[in-house]
Amino acid sequence: MSVLELRDLQTHFFTDAGVVKAVDGVSFSLDEGEVLGLVGESGSGKSVTGFSILRLVDPPGRVVGGQINFRGQDLAALPEREMRALRGNKIAMIFQDPMMTLNPVLKIETQMVEAVRAHEKVSHAAARDRAISALDKVGIPSPAERLAAYPHQFSGGMRQRVAIAIALLNGPDLIVADEPTTALDVTIQSQILAEVQELARDTGTALIWITHDLAVVAGLADKISVMYAGRIVESGPTDAVLTAPGHPYTAGLLGSIPGHGRRGERLTQIPGMAPNMAHMPQGCAFGPRCPHVSDTCRGSAPQITDYGTGRGLRCHHPILAAEGAA
Amino acid sequence: MLVYLLRRLAQSVFVLIAMMIVVFFGVYMIGNPVDILISPDATPAEIEETMARFGFDQPVYIQFLKFVGNALQGDLGRSFVHGEPAVQLILSYMPATLELAALGLLFSVAIGVPLGVYAGYKADRWQGRAIMTGSIFGFSLPNFWVGMLFILIFAVQLQWLPSTGRGDTVEVLGMRLSIFSSNGLQYMILPALTLALYKASLVTRLARAGTQEALTQDYVKFARAKGVSETRILFVHVLKNIMIPIITVLGLELGSMIAFAVVTETVFAWPGMGKLLIDSITTLDRPVIVAYLMLTVIIFIVINFTVDVIYTLLDPRVRVKGEAA
Ligand SMILES: Nc1ncnc2c1ncn2[C@@H]1O[C@H](COP(=O)(O)OP(=O)(O)OP(=O)(O)O)[C@@H](O)[C@H]1O
Ligand SMILES: [Mg+2]
């Protein structure tokens, strides 16, 4: 059964410089226990997509269209009070920057206990016990003592573990993890990745893992959605997308990963920069940076089309499987 | 931490010395106290004798050294008018001023913090704008005018509260205080409110700015992502963060609250140090003026010091840095 189904999500920022369509028609769905990797360059709208699901987009941003179906109810139309009851309870989020997410002047205990008691009428002691077991689960040594500490007494990696523990507290159906390991060094990163993956498998929690790094999702995600300038340009099962990318942008992202592809091959970079979201180019947004760009691309933006089993692609000139393998 | 506090202490001593010089010579310049002390028809011999008794016949620097010497022993001279030691005189008026300032401070926090937090939360709405406009009045209306307006409305028109004087007092720790008797408290409300108005506006603005800033922080968004209620976010997550600057500023302002209660005390005939100062200035009671100024400086120094310590206790980050140092 699908836990989450985004349909044509539109989140726009109404700035003085114009309307920024940070999320412009994003659709995907997730089943229980499934892990979706949401991949894209900086500024492509990944975080805004995540915040839209929790309805936590700050003004001047607003979800202006589409549906966010969570277990059959449309979150976009839910009253704020009911939305609050879901947040941190059925849907949890881990933020991008572990240094800023915990309140510097409140003890870890306060910040964890309140997350439990916001949703359940339990005693402080019971909430505390649950906090201890959550900290234990994410590998924080002597959790009972650490509860009395303040965030600055933890390293960045430890803080992110605390944030992950908080996300796990109420056994959510869905966790949105926004580049939770980007700020951490590589060993801790892979440690946390493995732990989270195991947790998702054990509890049937669906997971959206946001990252700009295809290498991170390769071993973690069941399926991938690649985002570019507020839109999904390619999606499909992880293996299929990584071995035979259909979109030149996906291929470009893959080409820039060290160690991917054949030895001795040069690392390539996608030329140019992500477009200014307030002034999008005519036609295909990736056109100006695309090696295969044609007049068709400049004339009209491509639509999402089926591309093999379970795959979707938004491109006028998809890379053919044979060509991709060559 | 200890090193830091010691350094602060040394600075304070320096400030104290500088103040002694400024105060003594400043006050020395204004008027000749002999004119008041001695009746116009006194004989030259009598004048001579009085001058010598108070030490006015000595050169200025001798007078100053004597003053410093005595001051170090806690003696700032005798009031010409009351005949009592000046320090003792002021100290006997001090509890009335302190309790007034304390209540004023309490009022300004009780009024300013909720208003400011709410104004920050509703910054773009009419509620927030209305509160900010209101705070401009708090800033710009003169104290004596507000005091008289309060007397007019609450004492004369509505007759809810008494207008002048101190009411019943209770002896606590050897001080006579009004704040602990319900009758005395009634007398305090109007002057304390008057005194609090300016500070309440200040606190409102500080709290609003702090709240606005805090609300954009990730930890607020994260608290929302946990499903924590808006009330708890405002009054736990935000408030705890903004209290640090507010307490700092308020602590510093407590000094000025005590020192500048002068006007309010005069309007409400509140028998505190401020009123004593005004009376002493009209009678050129030099030792009392000097003693008042010196005591005020000491109060300022003590308060700043205390604020520093409280600040370290409030902010866990400073606390740890201090321990490490
Ligand atoms: N407060 C804002 N005002 C205006 N535009 C905004 C605002 N926040 C985000 N945007 C727009 O939304 C776009 C997507 O931002 P988002 O944070 O989702 O990017 P991202 O994919 O998460 O990037 P990163 O990898 O750097 O985190 C940005 O390019 C920006 O143009
Ligand atoms: Mg982001």
Coordinates of C-alpha atoms in Angstrom, one line a residue, chain B residues 22-319:
Chain B
V22 CA 34.6 64.0 38.8
V23 CA 31.9 64.1 41.6
F24 CA 34.0 65.9 44.1
F25 CA 35.2 68.7 41.8
G26 CA 31.9 68.9 40.0
V27 CA 30.0 69.4 43.1
Y28 CA 32.6 71.7 44.6
M29 CA 32.0 74.1 41.7
I30 CA 28.3 74.6 42.4
G31 CA 27.5 77.3 44.8
N32 CA 29.0 78.1 48.2
P33 CA 27.4 76.0 51.0
V34 CA 28.5 78.6 53.5
D35 CA 25.8 80.9 52.3
I36 CA 23.2 78.5 53.5
L37 CA 25.0 77.2 56.6
I38 CA 25.6 80.6 58.1
S39 CA 23.0 83.2 58.8
P40 CA 23.5 86.4 56.9
D41 CA 24.0 88.4 60.1
A42 CA 26.8 86.2 61.5
T43 CA 30.0 87.9 62.6
P44 CA 33.2 87.4 60.6
A45 CA 34.6 85.4 63.5
E46 CA 31.6 83.1 63.4
I47 CA 32.0 82.7 59.7
E48 CA 35.6 81.9 60.1
E49 CA 34.8 79.4 62.8
T50 CA 32.2 77.6 60.7
M51 CA 34.5 77.5 57.7
A52 CA 37.2 75.9 59.7
R53 CA 34.8 73.4 61.3
F54 CA 33.7 72.1 57.9
G55 CA 37.2 72.4 56.4
F56 CA 36.3 75.0 53.8
D57 CA 39.3 77.1 54.6
Q58 CA 41.7 74.5 53.3
P59 CA 43.0 74.4 49.7
V60 CA 40.9 72.3 47.3
Y61 CA 43.4 69.4 47.0
I62 CA 43.6 69.1 50.7
Q63 CA 39.9 68.9 50.9
F64 CA 39.9 66.3 48.2
L65 CA 42.5 64.1 49.8
K66 CA 40.5 64.3 53.1
F67 CA 37.4 63.4 51.2
V68 CA 39.1 60.4 49.6
G69 CA 40.5 59.3 52.9
N70 CA 37.2 59.5 54.6
A71 CA 35.4 57.9 51.7
L72 CA 37.7 54.9 51.9
Q73 CA 36.4 54.4 55.5
G74 CA 32.8 54.7 54.3
D75 CA 32.4 58.3 55.5
L76 CA 31.2 60.7 53.0
G77 CA 30.6 63.5 55.4
R78 CA 27.6 64.7 57.4
S79 CA 24.5 66.3 55.9
F80 CA 24.6 70.0 56.6
V81 CA 20.8 70.0 56.8
H82 CA 20.0 66.8 58.7
G83 CA 23.2 66.6 60.7
E84 CA 23.4 62.8 60.1
P85 CA 26.2 61.0 58.2
A86 CA 25.3 61.4 54.5
V87 CA 25.7 57.7 53.7
Q88 CA 23.5 56.6 56.6
L89 CA 20.9 59.2 55.5
I90 CA 20.8 57.9 52.0
L91 CA 20.8 54.3 53.0
S92 CA 17.7 55.0 55.1
Y93 CA 16.0 56.3 52.0
M94 CA 17.3 53.6 49.8
P95 CA 14.8 50.7 50.6
A96 CA 11.9 52.8 49.3
T97 CA 13.7 53.5 46.0
L98 CA 14.9 49.9 45.6
E99 CA 11.5 48.4 46.2
L100 CA 10.0 50.8 43.7
A101 CA 12.6 50.0 41.1
A102 CA 12.2 46.3 41.7
L103 CA 8.4 46.4 41.2
G104 CA 8.9 48.6 38.2
L105 CA 11.3 46.1 36.7
L106 CA 8.8 43.3 37.4
F107 CA 6.1 45.3 35.7
S108 CA 8.2 46.0 32.7
V109 CA 9.1 42.4 32.2
A110 CA 5.5 41.2 32.8
I111 CA 4.2 43.7 30.3
G112 CA 7.1 43.8 27.8
V113 CA 7.9 40.2 27.3
P114 CA 4.5 38.8 26.4
L115 CA 3.7 41.8 24.2
G116 CA 7.1 41.7 22.5
V117 CA 7.0 37.9 21.8
Y118 CA 3.4 38.3 20.5
A119 CA 4.4 41.3 18.4
G120 CA 7.3 39.3 16.9
Y121 CA 5.0 36.4 16.2
K122 CA 2.5 38.6 14.4
A123 CA 5.1 41.0 13.0
D124 CA 3.4 41.5 9.7
R125 CA -0.1 41.6 11.1
W126 CA -2.0 44.5 12.6
Q127 CA -1.6 43.1 16.1
G128 CA 2.2 43.4 15.8
R129 CA 2.1 46.8 14.3
A130 CA -0.3 48.1 17.0
I131 CA 2.0 46.9 19.7
M132 CA 4.9 48.6 18.1
T133 CA 3.1 51.8 17.7
G134 CA 2.1 51.7 21.3
S135 CA 5.7 51.2 22.4
I136 CA 6.6 54.4 20.7
F137 CA 4.3 56.2 23.2
G138 CA 6.1 54.4 26.0
F139 CA 9.4 55.7 24.8
S140 CA 8.4 59.3 24.1
L141 CA 6.0 60.3 26.7
P142 CA 7.8 62.1 29.5
N143 CA 7.8 60.4 32.9
F144 CA 6.3 63.3 34.9
W145 CA 3.5 63.7 32.3
V146 CA 2.6 60.0 32.5
G147 CA 2.7 60.1 36.3
M148 CA 0.3 63.0 36.4
L149 CA -2.0 61.4 33.9
F150 CA -2.1 58.2 36.0
I151 CA -2.9 60.3 39.1
L152 CA -5.6 62.0 37.2
I153 CA -7.2 58.9 35.9
F154 CA -6.7 56.2 38.6
A155 CA -6.5 58.4 41.7
V156 CA -8.7 61.4 41.0
Q157 CA -11.3 60.1 38.5
L158 CA -11.7 56.5 39.2
Q159 CA -10.3 56.7 42.8
W160 CA -8.9 53.1 42.5
L161 CA -5.5 53.8 43.9
P162 CA -3.9 56.4 46.2
S163 CA -1.8 59.1 44.5
T164 CA 1.0 60.1 46.7
G165 CA 3.0 59.0 49.7
R166 CA 4.1 55.5 50.8
G167 CA 1.3 53.9 52.8
D168 CA 1.9 51.2 55.4
T169 CA 5.3 49.6 55.7
V170 CA 6.4 46.4 57.1
E171 CA 9.8 45.8 58.6
V172 CA 11.8 43.2 56.7
L173 CA 15.4 42.5 57.5
G174 CA 15.7 45.8 59.2
M175 CA 14.3 47.8 56.3
R176 CA 10.9 49.4 56.2
L177 CA 9.1 48.2 53.0
S178 CA 5.7 48.9 51.5
I179 CA 5.8 46.0 49.0
F180 CA 4.8 43.4 51.6
S181 CA 1.8 45.2 53.0
S182 CA -1.3 45.3 50.8
N183 CA -2.0 48.9 51.7
G184 CA 1.6 49.9 50.9
L185 CA 1.5 47.9 47.6
Q186 CA -1.5 50.0 46.5
Y187 CA 0.6 53.1 47.0
M188 CA 3.4 51.6 44.9
I189 CA 1.4 50.6 41.8
L190 CA 1.1 54.0 40.1
P191 CA 4.6 55.1 40.6
A192 CA 6.0 51.7 39.7
L193 CA 3.9 51.6 36.5
T194 CA 5.1 55.1 35.6
L195 CA 8.7 54.0 36.2
A196 CA 8.1 50.8 34.2
L197 CA 6.6 52.3 31.1
Y198 CA 9.8 53.3 29.4
K199 CA 11.5 50.0 30.2
A200 CA 8.4 48.0 29.2
S201 CA 8.6 49.6 25.8
L202 CA 12.3 48.8 25.6
V203 CA 11.6 45.1 26.6
T204 CA 8.8 44.9 24.1
R205 CA 11.1 46.0 21.3
L206 CA 13.9 43.7 22.4
A207 CA 11.6 40.8 22.8
R208 CA 10.0 41.4 19.4
A209 CA 13.3 41.7 17.6
G210 CA 14.6 38.6 19.3
T211 CA 11.4 36.6 18.6
Q212 CA 11.5 37.6 14.9
E213 CA 15.0 36.5 14.6
A214 CA 14.6 33.3 16.6
L215 CA 11.5 32.3 14.5
T216 CA 13.6 32.1 11.4
Q217 CA 16.1 29.7 13.0
D218 CA 16.2 26.1 12.0
Y219 CA 15.6 24.9 15.6
V220 CA 12.1 26.5 15.5
K221 CA 11.3 24.8 12.2
F222 CA 12.6 21.6 13.7
A223 CA 10.5 22.0 16.7
R224 CA 7.5 22.4 14.4
A225 CA 8.6 19.3 12.5
K226 CA 8.3 17.5 15.8
G227 CA 4.7 18.6 16.2
V228 CA 5.4 20.9 19.2
S229 CA 2.6 23.4 19.7
E230 CA 3.1 27.1 18.7
T231 CA 2.6 28.2 22.3
R232 CA 5.3 26.0 23.5
I233 CA 7.6 27.0 20.6
L234 CA 7.1 30.7 21.5
F235 CA 7.3 30.4 25.3
V236 CA 9.9 27.7 25.7
H237 CA 12.1 27.5 22.5
V238 CA 12.0 31.2 21.6
L239 CA 11.7 32.8 25.0
K240 CA 14.6 30.8 26.5
N241 CA 16.8 32.1 23.7
I242 CA 15.8 35.8 23.8
M243 CA 15.9 36.0 27.6
I244 CA 19.7 36.3 27.5
P245 CA 19.8 39.7 25.8
I246 CA 16.7 40.9 27.6
I247 CA 18.1 40.1 31.1
T248 CA 21.4 41.7 30.2
V249 CA 19.8 44.9 29.1
L250 CA 17.3 45.0 31.9
G251 CA 20.0 44.4 34.5
L252 CA 21.9 47.3 33.1
E253 CA 18.8 49.3 33.1
L254 CA 18.0 48.6 36.7
G255 CA 20.8 50.9 37.6
S256 CA 19.3 53.7 35.6
M257 CA 15.9 52.9 37.0
I258 CA 17.2 53.4 40.5
A259 CA 19.2 56.5 39.6
F260 CA 16.5 58.2 37.6
A261 CA 13.5 57.4 39.8
V262 CA 14.1 61.0 40.7
V263 CA 11.3 62.4 38.6
T264 CA 8.8 59.7 39.4
E265 CA 9.5 60.0 43.1
T266 CA 9.0 63.7 43.0
V267 CA 5.7 63.5 41.2
F268 CA 4.3 60.8 43.6
A269 CA 6.0 62.3 46.7
W270 CA 7.6 58.9 47.2
P271 CA 10.1 59.3 50.0
G272 CA 13.1 57.6 48.2
M273 CA 16.7 58.5 47.4
G274 CA 15.6 60.5 44.3
K275 CA 13.4 62.8 46.3
L276 CA 16.2 63.2 48.9
L277 CA 18.5 64.2 46.1
I278 CA 16.2 66.9 44.8
D279 CA 15.7 68.2 48.3
S280 CA 19.5 68.2 48.8
I281 CA 20.2 70.0 45.6
T282 CA 17.8 72.8 46.6
T283 CA 19.5 73.2 49.9
L284 CA 23.0 72.7 48.5
D285 CA 23.6 69.9 50.9
R286 CA 26.9 68.9 49.4
P287 CA 27.8 65.8 51.3
V288 CA 24.4 64.2 50.5
I289 CA 24.7 65.0 46.8
V290 CA 28.2 63.6 46.7
A291 CA 27.2 60.5 48.7
Y292 CA 24.2 60.0 46.4
L293 CA 26.3 60.1 43.3
M294 CA 29.0 57.8 44.7
L295 CA 26.4 55.3 45.9
T296 CA 24.8 55.4 42.5
V297 CA 28.1 54.6 40.8
I298 CA 28.6 51.7 43.2
I299 CA 25.1 50.4 42.5
F300 CA 25.8 50.5 38.8
I301 CA 29.0 48.6 39.2
V302 CA 27.5 45.9 41.4
I303 CA 24.6 45.5 39.0
N304 CA 26.8 45.2 36.0
F305 CA 28.8 42.6 37.8
T306 CA 25.8 40.6 38.8
V307 CA 24.5 40.7 35.2
D308 CA 27.7 39.2 34.0
V309 CA 27.4 36.4 36.5
I310 CA 23.7 35.7 35.7
Y311 CA 24.5 35.9 32.0
T312 CA 27.1 33.1 32.4
L313 CA 24.6 31.0 34.3
L314 CA 21.9 31.5 31.7
D315 CA 23.9 30.7 28.6
P316 CA 25.2 27.1 28.7
R317 CA 27.7 27.9 26.0
V318 CA 29.3 30.7 27.9
R319 CA 29.3 28.6 31.0

